[in-house]
mmCIF file of C-alpha atoms in Angstrom:
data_model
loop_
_atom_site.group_PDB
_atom_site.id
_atom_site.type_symbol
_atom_site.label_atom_id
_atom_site.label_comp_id
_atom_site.label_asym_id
_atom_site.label_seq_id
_atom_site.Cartn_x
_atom_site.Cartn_y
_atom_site.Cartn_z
ATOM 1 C CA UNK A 319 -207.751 58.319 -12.806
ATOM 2 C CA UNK A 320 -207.313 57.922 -16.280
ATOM 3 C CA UNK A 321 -208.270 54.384 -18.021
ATOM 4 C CA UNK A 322 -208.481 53.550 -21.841
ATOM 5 C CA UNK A 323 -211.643 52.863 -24.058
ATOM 6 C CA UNK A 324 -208.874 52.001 -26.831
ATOM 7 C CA UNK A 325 -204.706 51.440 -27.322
ATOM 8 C CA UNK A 326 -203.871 53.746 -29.127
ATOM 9 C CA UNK A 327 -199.627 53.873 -29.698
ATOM 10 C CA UNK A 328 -198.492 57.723 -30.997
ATOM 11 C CA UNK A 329 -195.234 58.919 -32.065
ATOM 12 C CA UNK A 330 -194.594 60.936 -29.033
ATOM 13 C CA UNK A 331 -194.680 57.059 -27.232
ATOM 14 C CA UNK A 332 -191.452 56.694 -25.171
ATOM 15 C CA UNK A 333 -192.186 52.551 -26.218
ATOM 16 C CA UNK A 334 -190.198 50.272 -27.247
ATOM 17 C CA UNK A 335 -188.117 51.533 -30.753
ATOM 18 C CA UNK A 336 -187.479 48.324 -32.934
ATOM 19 C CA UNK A 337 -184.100 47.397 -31.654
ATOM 20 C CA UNK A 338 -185.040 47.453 -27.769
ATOM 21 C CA UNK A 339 -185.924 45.024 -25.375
ATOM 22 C CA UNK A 340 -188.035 44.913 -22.296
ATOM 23 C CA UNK A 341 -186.366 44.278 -19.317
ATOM 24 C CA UNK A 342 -187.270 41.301 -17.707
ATOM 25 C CA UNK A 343 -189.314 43.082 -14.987
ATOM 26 C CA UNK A 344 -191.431 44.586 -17.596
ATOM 27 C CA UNK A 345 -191.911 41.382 -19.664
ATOM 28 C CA UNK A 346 -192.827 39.676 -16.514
ATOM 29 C CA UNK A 347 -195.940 41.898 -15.556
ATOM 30 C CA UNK A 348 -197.102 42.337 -19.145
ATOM 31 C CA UNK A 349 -197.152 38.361 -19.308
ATOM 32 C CA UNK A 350 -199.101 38.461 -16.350
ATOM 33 C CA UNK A 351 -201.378 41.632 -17.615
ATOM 34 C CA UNK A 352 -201.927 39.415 -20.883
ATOM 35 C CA UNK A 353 -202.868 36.070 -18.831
ATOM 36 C CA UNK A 354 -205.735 38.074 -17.106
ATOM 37 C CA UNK A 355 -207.231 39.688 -19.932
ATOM 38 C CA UNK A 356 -207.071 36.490 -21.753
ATOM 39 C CA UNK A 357 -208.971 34.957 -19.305
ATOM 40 C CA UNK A 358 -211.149 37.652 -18.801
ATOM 41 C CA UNK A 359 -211.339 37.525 -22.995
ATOM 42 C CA UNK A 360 -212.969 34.546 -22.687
ATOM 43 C CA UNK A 361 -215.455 35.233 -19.939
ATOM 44 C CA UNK A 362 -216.983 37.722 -22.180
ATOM 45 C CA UNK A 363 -215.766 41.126 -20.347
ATOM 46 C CA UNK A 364 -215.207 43.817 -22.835
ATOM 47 C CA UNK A 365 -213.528 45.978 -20.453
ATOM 48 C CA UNK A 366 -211.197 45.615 -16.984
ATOM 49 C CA UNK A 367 -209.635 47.971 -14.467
ATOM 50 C CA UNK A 368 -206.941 48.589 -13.258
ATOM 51 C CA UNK A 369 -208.014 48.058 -9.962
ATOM 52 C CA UNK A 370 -209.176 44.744 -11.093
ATOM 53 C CA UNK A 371 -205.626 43.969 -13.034
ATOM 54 C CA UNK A 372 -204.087 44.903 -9.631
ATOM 55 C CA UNK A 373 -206.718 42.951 -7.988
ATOM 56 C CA UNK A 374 -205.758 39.683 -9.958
ATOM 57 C CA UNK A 375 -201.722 40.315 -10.645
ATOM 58 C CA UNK A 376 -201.209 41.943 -7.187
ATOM 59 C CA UNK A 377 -199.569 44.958 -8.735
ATOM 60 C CA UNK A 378 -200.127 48.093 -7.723
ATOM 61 C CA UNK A 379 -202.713 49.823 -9.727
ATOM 62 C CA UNK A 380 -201.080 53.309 -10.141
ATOM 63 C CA UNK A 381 -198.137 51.079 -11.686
ATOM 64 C CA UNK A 382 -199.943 49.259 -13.935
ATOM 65 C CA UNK A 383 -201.313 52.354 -14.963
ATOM 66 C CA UNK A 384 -198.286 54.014 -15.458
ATOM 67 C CA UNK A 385 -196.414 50.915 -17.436
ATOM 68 C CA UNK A 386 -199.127 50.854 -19.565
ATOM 69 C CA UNK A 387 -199.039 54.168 -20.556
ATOM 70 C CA UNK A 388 -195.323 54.190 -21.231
ATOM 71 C CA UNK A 389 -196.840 52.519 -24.780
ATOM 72 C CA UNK A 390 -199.597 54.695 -25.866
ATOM 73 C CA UNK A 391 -202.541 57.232 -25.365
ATOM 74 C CA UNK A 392 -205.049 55.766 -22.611
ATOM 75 C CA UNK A 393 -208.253 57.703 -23.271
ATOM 76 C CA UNK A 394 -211.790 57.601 -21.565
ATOM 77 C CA UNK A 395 -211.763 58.730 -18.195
ATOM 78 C CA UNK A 396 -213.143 55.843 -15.430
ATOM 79 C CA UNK A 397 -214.260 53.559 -18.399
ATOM 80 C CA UNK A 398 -212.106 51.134 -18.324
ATOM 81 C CA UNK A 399 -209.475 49.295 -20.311
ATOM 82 C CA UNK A 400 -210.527 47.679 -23.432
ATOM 83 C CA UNK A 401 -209.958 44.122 -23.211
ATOM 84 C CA UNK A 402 -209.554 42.972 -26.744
ATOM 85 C CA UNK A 403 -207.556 46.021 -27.777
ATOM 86 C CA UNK A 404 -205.129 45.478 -24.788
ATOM 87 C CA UNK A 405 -204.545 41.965 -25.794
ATOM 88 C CA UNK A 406 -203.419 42.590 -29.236
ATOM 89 C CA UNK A 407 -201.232 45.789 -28.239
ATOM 90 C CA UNK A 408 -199.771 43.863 -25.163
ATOM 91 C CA UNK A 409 -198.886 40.627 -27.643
ATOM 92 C CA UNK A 410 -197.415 43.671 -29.887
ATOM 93 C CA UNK A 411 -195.271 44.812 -27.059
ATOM 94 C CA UNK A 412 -193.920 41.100 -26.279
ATOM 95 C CA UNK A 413 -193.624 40.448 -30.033
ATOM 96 C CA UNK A 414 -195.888 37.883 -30.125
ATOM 97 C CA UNK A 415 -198.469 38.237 -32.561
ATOM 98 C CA UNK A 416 -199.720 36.107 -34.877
ATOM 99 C CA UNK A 417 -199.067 31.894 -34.782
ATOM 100 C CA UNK A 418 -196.332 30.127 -33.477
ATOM 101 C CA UNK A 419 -195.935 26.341 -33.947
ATOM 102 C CA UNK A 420 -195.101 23.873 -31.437
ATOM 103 C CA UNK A 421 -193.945 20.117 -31.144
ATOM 104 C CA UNK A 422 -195.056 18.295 -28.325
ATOM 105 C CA UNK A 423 -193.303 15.187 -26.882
ATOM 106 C CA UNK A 424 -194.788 12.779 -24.743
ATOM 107 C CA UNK A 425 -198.346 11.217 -25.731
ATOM 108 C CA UNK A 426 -198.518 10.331 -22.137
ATOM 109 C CA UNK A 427 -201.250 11.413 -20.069
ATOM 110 C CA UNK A 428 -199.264 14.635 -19.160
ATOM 111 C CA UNK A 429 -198.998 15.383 -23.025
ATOM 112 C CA UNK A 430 -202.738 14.409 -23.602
ATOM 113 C CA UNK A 431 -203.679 16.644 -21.089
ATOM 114 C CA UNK A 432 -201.409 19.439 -22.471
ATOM 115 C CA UNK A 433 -202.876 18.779 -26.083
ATOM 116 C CA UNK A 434 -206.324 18.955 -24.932
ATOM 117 C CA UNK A 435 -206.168 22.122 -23.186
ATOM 118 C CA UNK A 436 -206.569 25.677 -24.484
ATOM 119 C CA UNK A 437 -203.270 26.993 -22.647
ATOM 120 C CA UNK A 438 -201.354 27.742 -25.085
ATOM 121 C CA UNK A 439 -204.034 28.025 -28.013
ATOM 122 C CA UNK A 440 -205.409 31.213 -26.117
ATOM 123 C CA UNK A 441 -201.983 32.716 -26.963
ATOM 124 C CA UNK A 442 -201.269 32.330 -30.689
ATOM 125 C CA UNK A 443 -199.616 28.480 -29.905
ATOM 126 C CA UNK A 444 -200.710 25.629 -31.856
ATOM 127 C CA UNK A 445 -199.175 22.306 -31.280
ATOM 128 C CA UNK A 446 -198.998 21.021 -34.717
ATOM 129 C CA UNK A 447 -197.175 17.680 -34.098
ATOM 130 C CA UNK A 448 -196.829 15.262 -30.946
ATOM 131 C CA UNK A 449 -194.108 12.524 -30.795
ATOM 132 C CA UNK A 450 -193.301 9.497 -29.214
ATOM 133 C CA UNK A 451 -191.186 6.896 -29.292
ATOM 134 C CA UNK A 452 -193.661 4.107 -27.886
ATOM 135 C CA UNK A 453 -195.078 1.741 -30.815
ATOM 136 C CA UNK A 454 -197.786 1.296 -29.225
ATOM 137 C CA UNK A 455 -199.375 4.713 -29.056
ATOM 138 C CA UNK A 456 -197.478 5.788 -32.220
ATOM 139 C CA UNK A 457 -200.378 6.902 -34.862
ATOM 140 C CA UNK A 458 -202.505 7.321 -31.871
ATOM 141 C CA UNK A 459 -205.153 10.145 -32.731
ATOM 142 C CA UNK A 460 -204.945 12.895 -29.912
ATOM 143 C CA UNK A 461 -207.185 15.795 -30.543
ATOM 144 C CA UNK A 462 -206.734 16.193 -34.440
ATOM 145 C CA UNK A 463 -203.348 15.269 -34.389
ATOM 146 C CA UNK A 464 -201.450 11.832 -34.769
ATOM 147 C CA UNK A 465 -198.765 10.667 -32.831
ATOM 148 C CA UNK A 466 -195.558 10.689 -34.795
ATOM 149 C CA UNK A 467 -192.442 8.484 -34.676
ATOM 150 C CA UNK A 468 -189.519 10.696 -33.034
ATOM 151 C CA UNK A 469 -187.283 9.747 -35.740
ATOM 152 C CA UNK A 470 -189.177 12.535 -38.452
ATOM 153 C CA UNK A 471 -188.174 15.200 -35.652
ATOM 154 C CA UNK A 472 -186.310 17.555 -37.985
ATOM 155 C CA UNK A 473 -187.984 17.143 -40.863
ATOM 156 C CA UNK A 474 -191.341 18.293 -39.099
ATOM 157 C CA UNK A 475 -189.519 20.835 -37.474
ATOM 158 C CA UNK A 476 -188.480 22.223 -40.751
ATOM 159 C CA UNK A 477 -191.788 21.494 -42.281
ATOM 160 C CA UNK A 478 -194.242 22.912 -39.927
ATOM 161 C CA UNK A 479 -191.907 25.803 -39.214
ATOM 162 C CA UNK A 480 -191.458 24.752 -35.411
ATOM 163 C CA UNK A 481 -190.270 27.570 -33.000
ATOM 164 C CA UNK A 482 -191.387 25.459 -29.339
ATOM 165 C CA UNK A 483 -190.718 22.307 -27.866
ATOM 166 C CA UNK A 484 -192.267 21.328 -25.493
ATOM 167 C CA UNK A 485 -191.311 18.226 -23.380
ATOM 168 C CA UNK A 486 -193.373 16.300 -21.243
ATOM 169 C CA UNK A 487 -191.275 13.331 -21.357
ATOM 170 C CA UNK A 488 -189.559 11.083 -18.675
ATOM 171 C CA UNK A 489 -186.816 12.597 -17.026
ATOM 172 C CA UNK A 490 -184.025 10.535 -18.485
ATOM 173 C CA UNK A 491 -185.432 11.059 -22.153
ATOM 174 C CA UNK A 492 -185.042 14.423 -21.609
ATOM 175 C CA UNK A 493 -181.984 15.423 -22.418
ATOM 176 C CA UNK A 494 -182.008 13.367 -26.041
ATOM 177 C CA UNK A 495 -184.991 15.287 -26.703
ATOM 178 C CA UNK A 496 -183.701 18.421 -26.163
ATOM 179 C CA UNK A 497 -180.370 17.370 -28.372
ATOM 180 C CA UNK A 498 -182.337 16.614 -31.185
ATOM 181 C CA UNK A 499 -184.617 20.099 -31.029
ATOM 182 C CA UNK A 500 -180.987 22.550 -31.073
ATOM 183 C CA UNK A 501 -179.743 20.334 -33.882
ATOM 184 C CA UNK A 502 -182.872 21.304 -35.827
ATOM 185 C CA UNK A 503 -182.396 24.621 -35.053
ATOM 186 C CA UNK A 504 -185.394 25.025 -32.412
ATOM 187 C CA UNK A 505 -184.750 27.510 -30.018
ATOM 188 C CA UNK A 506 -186.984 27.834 -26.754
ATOM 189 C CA UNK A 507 -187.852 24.370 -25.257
ATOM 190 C CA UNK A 508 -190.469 24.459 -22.072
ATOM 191 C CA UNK A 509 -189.712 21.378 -20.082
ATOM 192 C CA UNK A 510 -191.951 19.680 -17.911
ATOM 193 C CA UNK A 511 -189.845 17.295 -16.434
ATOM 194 C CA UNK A 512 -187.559 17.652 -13.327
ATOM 195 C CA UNK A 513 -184.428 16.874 -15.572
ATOM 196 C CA UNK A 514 -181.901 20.032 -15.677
ATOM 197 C CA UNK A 515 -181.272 20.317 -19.282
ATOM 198 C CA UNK A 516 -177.911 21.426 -21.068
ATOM 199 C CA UNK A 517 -177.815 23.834 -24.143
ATOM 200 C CA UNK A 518 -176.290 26.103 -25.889
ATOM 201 C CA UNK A 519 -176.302 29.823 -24.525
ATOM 202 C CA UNK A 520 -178.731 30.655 -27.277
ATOM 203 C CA UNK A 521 -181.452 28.394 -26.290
ATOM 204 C CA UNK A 522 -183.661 29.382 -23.856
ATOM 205 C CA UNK A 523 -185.167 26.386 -21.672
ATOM 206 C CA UNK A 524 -188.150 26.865 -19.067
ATOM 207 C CA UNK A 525 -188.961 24.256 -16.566
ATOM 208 C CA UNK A 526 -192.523 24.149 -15.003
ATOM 209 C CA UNK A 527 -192.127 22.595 -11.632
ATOM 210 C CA UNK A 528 -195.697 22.880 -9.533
ATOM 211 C CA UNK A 529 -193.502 21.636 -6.311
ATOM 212 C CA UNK A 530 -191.796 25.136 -7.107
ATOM 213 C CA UNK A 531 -194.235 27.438 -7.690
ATOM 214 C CA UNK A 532 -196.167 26.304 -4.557
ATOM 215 C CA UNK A 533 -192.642 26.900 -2.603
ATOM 216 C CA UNK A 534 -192.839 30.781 -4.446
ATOM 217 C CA UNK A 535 -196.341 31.118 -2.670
ATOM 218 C CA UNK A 536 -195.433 28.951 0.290
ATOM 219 C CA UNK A 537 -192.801 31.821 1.378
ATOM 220 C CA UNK A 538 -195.478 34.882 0.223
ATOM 221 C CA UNK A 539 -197.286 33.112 2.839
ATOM 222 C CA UNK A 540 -195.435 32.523 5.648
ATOM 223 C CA UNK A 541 -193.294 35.884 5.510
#
């Protein structure tokens, strides 16, 4: 079995040229490669399996190992994978490197809790603005960040170079919310309410529903 000490991409890759996408398939197991190692970035591990990946993901091993190497040279023989080079060539792969800004809505307790946590800092998302349209907990201080009125929407958008919202709102507020981000040009919008959201075909929306995740694992389960 052959494992990497380093990522190493060569011109003989059959990767991704520059005007390719992944399939979906694809970008859905290197999302979940990337959420392991990040973890495991954090615990202090310096290398990881792929019997481990598979061990976390539930993907076969010999597949990860072959995906993986559809990208570049894996070296070292029973070593291991290289944790912090694998992050930065997966977030390569998905296009995701560097910092990408997001707005968060709702300085409720679900938007507290999202501000607080390290989620999306762990990777390359920074909220950079929070809004609300409550007096009372406009100018709040959550984290480092004030709440803001809802009414400066686009010009922080423009400002702060916004590419996320993300709306943990009521879900009859939704909707306005989500008007107001494709006027100002914001494209993805990750929605944490239960309200189906209309938008134009190039907007991509993602709802996070717990009730429907635990139905995913519910059938995994019973079947």
């Amino acid at each position: 079995m052959i494992e990497q000490g380093t990522v190493e991409r060569s011109a003989a890759s059959p990767g991704l040229t520059d005007g390719e996408r992944l399939s979906l398939g694809v970008a859905a197991r290197l999302s979940r490669y990337l959420q392991v190692l990040t973890q495991a970035r954090k615990m202090g591990r310096e290398t990881i399996s792929s019997q481990e990946l598979s061990d976390y993901t539930h993907i076969n091993p010999t597949q990860i190992r072959r995906a993986l190497s559809g990208f570049g040279k894996f070296g070292k023989r029973g070593v291991g994978y290289n944790v912090e080079s694998l992050v930065a060539e997966i977030r390569k792969i998905l296009r995701t490197s560097g910092q990408h800004n997001i707005a968060l809505f709702g300085a409720g307790n679900l938007g507290q809790a999202i501000a607080s946590s390290d989620i999306f800092a762990d990777h390359g998302f920074e909220i950079v603005a929070i809004f609300d349209v409550e007096e009372s907990v406009i100018g709040m201080q959550v984290g480092d960040l004030q709440v803001r009125d809802f009414s400066g929407l686009e010009r922080v958008v423009s400002d702060e170079e916004i590419v996320v919202g993300v709306l943990a709102v009521p879900s009859e507020a939704a909707q306005e919310v989500a008007d107001r981000l494709v006027e100002a040009g914001v494209k993805i919008i990750f929605n944490y309410s239960e309200q189906l959201l209309q938008v134009p075909p190039e907007v991509t929306v993602h709802t996070s529903s717990p009730a429907v995740d635990l139905l995913y694992a519910l059938y995994f389960y019973l079947t």
